[in-house]
Short mmCIF file of C-alpha atoms in Angstrom, two decimals:
data_model
loop_
_atom_site.label_atom_id
_atom_site.label_comp_id
_atom_site.label_asym_id
_atom_site.label_seq_id
_atom_site.Cartn_x
_atom_site.Cartn_y
_atom_site.Cartn_z
CA MET A 2 92.17 37.55 57.35
CA THR A 3 94.03 39.20 54.47
CA GLN A 4 97.22 37.41 53.43
CA THR A 5 100.39 39.53 53.76
CA TYR A 6 103.83 39.01 52.26
CA LYS A 7 107.33 40.32 53.00
CA VAL A 8 109.04 42.23 50.19
CA ILE A 9 112.80 42.93 50.14
CA LEU A 10 114.25 45.56 47.81
CA GLN A 11 117.84 45.10 46.64
CA PRO A 12 120.52 46.44 46.61
CA LYS A 13 119.57 48.59 49.64
CA GLY A 14 117.97 45.76 51.60
CA LEU A 15 114.83 47.76 52.37
CA GLN A 16 111.84 45.73 53.56
CA PHE A 17 108.10 46.22 53.77
CA THR A 18 104.92 44.17 54.05
CA ALA A 19 102.35 44.01 51.25
CA GLN A 20 98.83 42.67 51.37
CA ALA A 21 97.64 40.34 48.65
CA ASP A 22 96.16 42.32 45.73
CA GLU A 23 97.81 45.57 46.96
CA ASP A 24 100.06 47.24 44.41
CA LEU A 25 103.66 47.14 45.56
CA VAL A 26 104.42 50.87 45.13
CA ASN A 27 101.60 51.85 47.49
CA ALA A 28 102.53 49.10 49.94
CA ALA A 29 106.11 50.40 50.02
CA ALA A 30 104.88 53.96 50.55
CA LYS A 31 103.04 52.90 53.72
CA ALA A 32 106.43 51.87 55.12
CA GLY A 33 108.02 55.20 54.17
CA ILE A 34 109.76 53.70 51.12
CA ARG A 35 109.46 55.70 47.92
CA ILE A 36 109.63 53.83 44.60
CA ARG A 37 109.89 56.40 41.84
CA LYS A 38 107.13 56.46 39.23
CA SER A 39 105.76 58.95 36.71
CA CYS A 40 102.32 57.53 35.94
CA GLU A 41 99.42 55.73 37.59
CA ASN A 42 98.80 52.82 35.22
CA GLY A 43 102.07 51.19 34.21
CA VAL A 44 102.84 53.30 31.14
CA CYS A 45 106.09 55.10 32.05
CA GLU A 46 108.05 51.97 33.17
CA VAL A 47 110.11 54.15 35.56
CA CYS A 48 109.51 51.64 38.38
CA LYS A 49 110.61 48.63 36.29
CA ALA A 50 111.98 45.90 38.55
CA LYS A 51 113.71 42.55 38.32
CA LEU A 52 112.17 39.67 40.27
CA ILE A 53 114.91 37.76 42.11
CA ALA A 54 112.72 35.42 44.14
CA GLY A 55 109.03 34.73 44.71
CA VAL A 56 105.87 35.04 42.66
CA ALA A 57 104.28 38.36 41.63
CA LYS A 58 100.81 38.88 40.21
CA THR A 59 100.58 41.19 37.18
CA ARG A 60 97.97 42.08 34.55
CA GLN A 61 99.45 39.41 32.31
CA GLY A 62 99.35 36.76 35.03
CA LEU A 63 101.83 35.34 37.51
CA VAL A 64 105.52 36.24 37.15
CA THR A 65 108.42 34.16 38.47
CA PRO A 66 112.20 34.61 38.16
CA ASP A 67 112.15 32.10 35.28
CA SER A 68 109.69 34.22 33.28
CA ILE A 69 111.08 37.65 34.06
CA ALA A 70 113.25 37.74 30.91
CA GLN A 71 110.11 37.65 28.76
CA SER A 72 107.93 39.86 30.97
CA ILE A 73 108.11 43.50 32.07
CA PHE A 74 107.58 43.63 35.80
CA LEU A 75 106.09 46.92 37.00
CA PRO A 76 105.52 47.15 40.79
CA CYS A 77 103.01 49.98 40.36
CA VAL A 78 100.53 47.59 38.70
CA ALA A 79 101.57 44.34 40.37
CA SER A 80 101.06 42.66 43.72
CA ALA A 81 102.70 39.89 45.71
CA ASP A 82 101.56 36.28 45.49
CA SER A 83 104.35 35.18 47.87
CA ASP A 84 107.28 36.71 49.71
CA LEU A 85 109.38 38.64 47.17
CA ILE A 86 112.91 39.82 46.55
CA LEU A 87 113.08 42.60 43.96
CA GLU A 88 115.99 44.40 42.37
CA LEU A 89 115.32 47.98 41.27
CA ASP A 90 116.82 51.46 41.22
CA ASN A 91 115.16 54.78 42.04
CA VAL A 92 114.23 53.77 45.58
CA LEU A 93 114.42 56.00 48.66
CA GLY A 94 114.25 54.54 52.15
CA PRO A 95 112.48 56.20 55.07
CA GLY A 96 113.84 59.72 55.48
CA GLU A 97 116.07 59.58 52.40
CA ILE A 98 116.07 62.72 50.26
CA PRO A 99 116.66 62.76 46.48
CA LEU A 100 119.98 64.20 45.34
CA GLN A 101 119.85 67.82 44.21
CA HIS A 102 122.29 69.78 42.04
CA ILE A 103 122.20 73.45 43.01
CA ALA A 104 124.19 76.46 41.83
CA PHE A 105 124.65 78.39 45.07
CA GLN A 106 125.50 82.06 45.34
CA ILE A 107 128.60 82.52 47.51
CA ALA A 108 127.15 85.01 49.96
CA GLU A 109 130.04 85.25 52.42
CA VAL A 110 133.55 83.99 53.08
CA GLU A 111 134.80 85.14 56.49
CA PRO A 112 137.54 83.93 58.84
CA MET A 113 136.44 82.32 62.10
CA SER A 114 140.02 81.80 63.26
CA GLU A 115 143.49 81.89 61.73
CA ASP A 116 142.84 78.80 59.61
CA VAL A 117 139.06 78.16 59.63
CA TYR A 118 136.61 80.02 57.40
CA ARG A 119 132.85 80.29 57.53
CA ILE A 120 131.24 79.94 54.12
CA GLU A 121 127.63 81.04 53.60
CA LEU A 122 125.91 79.73 50.47
CA MET A 123 122.55 80.96 49.18
CA ALA A 124 120.31 78.81 46.99
CA PRO A 125 118.28 80.38 44.16
CA ALA A 126 114.83 81.63 45.08
CA GLY A 127 112.28 78.84 44.92
CA LYS A 128 114.89 76.06 45.19
CA LEU A 129 115.37 75.32 48.87
CA PRO A 130 118.20 72.92 49.72
CA ASP A 131 116.65 69.78 51.20
CA TYR A 132 118.76 67.80 53.68
CA HIS A 133 118.86 66.45 57.22
CA ALA A 134 121.00 68.12 59.88
CA GLY A 135 124.23 66.09 60.01
CA GLN A 136 124.46 65.38 56.28
CA TYR A 137 127.07 66.78 53.90
CA LEU A 138 127.33 68.15 50.39
CA GLU A 139 129.94 67.94 47.64
CA LEU A 140 131.28 71.13 46.12
CA LEU A 141 131.83 70.61 42.38
CA ILE A 142 134.91 72.63 41.43
CA ASP A 143 136.94 72.22 38.22
CA GLY A 144 135.97 68.59 37.81
CA GLY A 145 136.65 67.71 41.44
CA GLU A 146 134.20 66.69 44.15
CA TYR A 147 134.96 68.04 47.63
CA PRO A 148 132.80 66.89 50.59
CA PHE A 149 131.87 69.32 53.35
CA THR A 150 129.56 68.76 56.29
CA ILE A 151 126.75 71.30 56.30
CA ALA A 152 127.26 73.28 59.50
CA SER A 153 123.70 74.55 59.83
CA ALA A 154 120.33 72.90 60.26
CA PRO A 155 117.89 73.32 57.35
CA ASN A 156 116.57 76.88 57.46
CA GLY A 157 115.43 78.34 54.16
CA ARG A 158 117.72 79.18 51.27
CA SER A 159 121.05 79.60 53.10
CA LEU A 160 123.44 77.07 54.53
CA GLU A 161 126.82 77.24 56.23
CA LEU A 162 130.12 75.40 55.76
CA HIS A 163 133.31 75.45 57.84
CA LEU A 164 136.49 75.26 55.77
CA GLY A 165 139.73 74.42 57.52
CA VAL A 166 142.79 75.53 55.55
CA SER A 167 146.10 73.80 56.22
CA SER A 168 149.26 72.65 54.50
CA ASP A 169 148.20 69.06 55.22
CA ASN A 170 145.32 69.51 52.78
CA PRO A 171 146.53 71.32 49.63
CA ASN A 172 143.02 71.29 48.18
CA SER A 173 141.81 73.51 51.02
CA SER A 174 143.70 76.57 49.77
CA MET A 175 142.48 75.98 46.23
CA ILE A 176 138.89 75.72 47.44
CA LEU A 177 139.20 78.88 49.53
CA ASN A 178 140.64 80.84 46.60
CA HIS A 179 137.88 79.57 44.32
CA LEU A 180 135.15 80.58 46.77
CA LYS A 181 136.71 84.03 47.23
CA SER A 182 137.03 84.69 43.51
CA HIS A 183 133.77 83.30 42.09
CA PRO A 184 130.17 84.48 42.56
CA THR A 185 128.67 80.96 42.52
CA VAL A 186 129.58 77.35 43.14
CA ARG A 187 127.75 74.17 42.20
CA ALA A 188 127.04 71.55 44.81
CA ARG A 189 125.44 68.12 45.06
CA LEU A 190 123.43 67.24 48.17
CA PRO A 191 122.51 65.62 50.44
CA LYS A 192 125.02 62.87 51.22
CA GLY A 193 125.59 60.83 54.38
CA ASP A 194 123.41 58.76 56.67
CA VAL A 195 124.28 60.34 60.02
CA TRP A 196 121.16 62.22 61.02
CA LEU A 197 118.60 61.96 63.79
CA GLN A 198 114.88 61.54 64.18
CA SER A 199 113.09 64.01 66.46
CA ASP A 200 111.94 61.28 68.83
CA ASN A 201 113.72 60.05 71.97
CA LEU A 202 114.42 63.56 73.25
CA HIS A 203 115.29 62.59 76.83
CA ASP A 204 118.07 60.00 76.58
CA PRO A 205 121.52 61.65 76.58
CA LEU A 206 122.84 62.57 73.13
CA VAL A 207 126.62 62.92 73.23
CA PHE A 208 128.78 64.63 70.60
CA VAL A 209 132.51 63.85 70.62
CA VAL A 210 134.20 66.02 68.02
CA ALA A 211 137.67 66.98 66.85
CA GLY A 212 138.68 70.05 64.83
CA THR A 213 136.18 71.13 62.20
CA GLY A 214 134.17 68.02 63.01
CA PHE A 215 132.35 70.51 65.22
CA SER A 216 130.46 71.66 62.11
CA GLN A 217 128.44 68.44 62.03
CA ALA A 218 127.67 68.64 65.73
CA LYS A 219 126.60 72.28 65.36
CA ALA A 220 124.00 71.50 62.69
CA MET A 221 122.59 68.54 64.61
CA ILE A 222 122.42 70.44 67.90
CA GLU A 223 120.60 73.32 66.22
CA GLU A 224 118.02 70.82 65.00
CA GLN A 225 117.71 69.07 68.36
CA LEU A 226 117.29 72.37 70.20
CA ARG A 227 114.30 73.11 67.97
CA HIS A 228 112.75 69.91 69.30
CA GLN A 229 113.81 70.80 72.87
CA HIS A 230 116.11 67.83 73.45
CA SER A 231 116.78 67.85 77.18
CA ALA A 232 120.16 66.08 77.44
CA LEU A 233 122.84 67.28 75.03
CA TYR A 234 126.56 66.86 75.77
CA VAL A 235 129.46 68.19 73.69
CA TYR A 236 133.12 67.20 74.07
CA TRP A 237 135.27 69.22 71.67
CA ILE A 238 138.86 67.99 71.47
CA ASN A 239 141.74 69.96 69.92
CA ARG A 240 145.51 70.12 70.13
CA ASP A 241 145.46 73.69 71.46
CA VAL A 242 143.07 76.53 72.20
CA SER A 243 143.19 77.87 68.63
CA GLY A 244 141.19 74.85 67.51
CA PHE A 245 138.07 76.13 69.26
CA TYR A 246 137.23 78.43 66.39
CA SER A 247 133.54 78.92 67.27
CA SER A 248 132.03 80.31 70.47
CA VAL A 249 128.50 79.06 69.81
CA ALA A 250 128.88 75.93 71.97
CA ALA A 251 130.04 78.04 74.91
CA GLN A 252 127.05 80.33 74.39
CA TRP A 253 124.66 77.37 74.38
CA ALA A 254 126.28 76.12 77.59
CA GLU A 255 125.92 79.53 79.28
CA GLN A 256 122.22 79.46 78.40
CA GLY A 257 121.87 76.02 79.97
CA LEU A 258 121.00 74.36 76.65
CA ILE A 259 123.93 71.92 76.53
CA ARG A 260 126.71 70.62 78.74
CA TYR A 261 130.07 71.41 77.23
CA ARG A 262 133.71 70.48 77.74
CA GLN A 263 136.65 71.86 75.79
CA MET A 264 139.60 69.48 75.90
CA THR A 265 143.27 69.66 74.87
CA PRO A 266 144.62 66.28 76.03
CA GLU A 267 147.98 66.71 74.27
CA ASN A 268 148.86 70.17 75.60
CA PRO A 269 149.58 70.39 79.36
CA GLU A 270 150.21 74.14 79.08
CA CYS A 271 146.73 74.90 77.76
CA GLU A 272 143.91 76.00 80.08
CA PHE A 273 141.73 73.21 78.71
CA TYR A 274 144.28 70.47 79.32
CA THR A 275 142.44 67.30 80.31
CA PRO A 276 144.63 64.22 80.82
CA GLU A 277 141.65 61.98 81.59
CA PRO A 278 140.31 60.05 78.54
CA VAL A 279 137.09 61.47 77.12
CA GLU A 280 135.24 58.19 77.65
CA HIS A 281 135.84 58.43 81.40
CA LEU A 282 134.49 61.98 81.45
CA ILE A 283 131.41 60.85 79.55
CA GLN A 284 130.84 58.10 82.08
CA GLN A 285 131.21 60.59 84.96
CA ASP A 286 128.79 63.05 83.35
CA VAL A 287 126.00 60.73 82.21
CA MET A 288 126.59 57.74 84.53
CA ASP A 289 124.66 55.12 82.53
CA LEU A 290 126.34 54.41 79.19
CA LYS A 291 123.71 51.85 78.15
CA HIS A 292 121.12 54.50 77.24
CA ILE A 293 123.21 57.15 75.49
CA ARG A 294 123.66 57.82 71.80
CA VAL A 295 127.04 59.12 70.60
CA ILE A 296 127.81 61.09 67.46
CA ALA A 297 131.55 61.01 66.70
CA CYS A 298 132.86 63.67 64.31
CA GLY A 299 136.50 63.48 63.24
CA GLY A 300 139.01 61.32 61.42
CA PRO A 301 139.05 57.50 61.53
CA ASN A 302 141.81 57.19 64.15
CA PHE A 303 139.99 59.61 66.43
CA VAL A 304 136.57 57.99 66.04
CA TYR A 305 137.77 54.42 66.55
CA SER A 306 139.88 55.45 69.55
CA VAL A 307 136.80 56.95 71.21
CA LEU A 308 134.74 53.86 70.32
CA ASP A 309 137.37 51.50 71.74
CA GLY A 310 137.49 53.44 74.99
CA LEU A 311 133.72 53.48 75.39
CA GLU A 312 133.39 49.77 74.59
CA LYS A 313 135.71 48.95 77.50
CA LEU A 314 133.16 50.64 79.77
CA GLY A 315 130.20 48.59 78.50
CA PHE A 316 129.16 50.78 75.56
CA HIS A 317 127.92 49.00 72.39
CA ASP A 318 129.15 50.07 68.96
CA GLN A 319 125.55 50.27 67.67
CA GLN A 320 125.04 53.24 69.99
CA MET A 321 127.51 55.33 67.97
CA ARG A 322 126.95 57.10 64.64
CA SER A 323 129.76 58.47 62.49
CA ASP A 324 130.42 59.14 58.80
CA VAL A 325 133.71 57.31 59.33
CA PHE A 326 131.87 53.98 59.48
CA ALA A 327 130.80 54.48 55.84
CA TYR A 328 134.05 55.68 54.24
CA ALA A 329 136.63 53.96 56.47
CA PRO A 330 135.08 50.79 57.94
CA ARG A 331 137.24 49.02 60.45
CA PRO A 332 138.23 45.45 59.54
CA GLU A 333 136.30 42.83 61.46
CA LYS A 334 138.09 41.41 64.45
CA PRO A 335 139.31 37.84 63.85
CA ALA A 336 137.35 35.13 65.62
CA LEU A 337 139.08 33.67 68.68
#
C-alpha cells in the first residue's frame, strides 16, 4: 500500500494528502488547491516554499527545516517523506479566484429609490469578471478603496452594484458624483468568502438582510435559482417602506420561487410593521432550525443581534455566514 502524508500550507491552513514520490503541486491540485507555478521542471521558482516541519524529498536529497536555509525547496519537483508543514504564498484554496484589476465602463447610473442607485459596470471585451455570487469588489477612486457587494450573479461582461447615498456616509456622495462624471472606473475583485456551493439544494437557505444588504442576497439567490434550489427564504428588514428599494424579491415570491417577508419592526405605522423578532418568524416558517443555513447581510449590530436570537432557539453559529465575521469579529465570550 502506498504511503501517504498530510501536508499543511501556511498561512491559510489549507491541507491535503500526498502520496510518497508524488510531486506536491499535483497532490495539492487533486484537493482543489492551486499552487502557482510557471514551469514544469523547477526552473521558474514561483512555487518556492519554506519547510516549517517534516522531511521533503528533492532532487538534491532530503530537506529538513535545519537545511532549508541552504537549499531551495520547490514543491513542483519535490515530494513528502513525512507529514509536512509548508509556508508559501501564491496559493488558492478550493473555489478561490485570483484577484483581477479591471477598468470597467460605467454603463448606467440610475436611481432605484430616493437614496439608492443601481450601477451597471461593463468589463472590456475578452476580460470577463470572475467571482462567486455573494462576493464583493473594491472601487479604486482617487487613491481610495471602496468595497461594494456585487448585486448580480456572474453573467458575462456586466455586473451590478447598489449604492446607498446618505449623510451618514460622506463618501457615498463622492462616489456617486465620480460614477456620474467619469466614463470608467477601476476595480479590484473578487473579495470575501461568503459564497455557496451548488450542492445541498433542498435544505432551507435563509437570507436575513437589512438596507442595501439586499444586494448580496440578490446575487446569491440569482445563482441558487439557476441551480433550482427548492427552499429559499428572504427576510428584508428596514426602518420604513422606502428601504425596500427593489421589487425583484416580491416578483420572485409571486412566481413561487422564494418565500418573502418585508419587515419594519421599528415603525408601527408602516404596513410591514412586524413586532415579532425575525428569529421567531424563521422558526415558524421553517420549523427545524438545525438544518437551515443563514446568510446575514447588514451591519455588525444587526448581524450579531440576529445570531443571538437564533442561538437562543437552538441554532448554531456555524450555520450562519456573513462578511461581518471577517471584518468585525465578535470578542470571544469569557469562560465561566
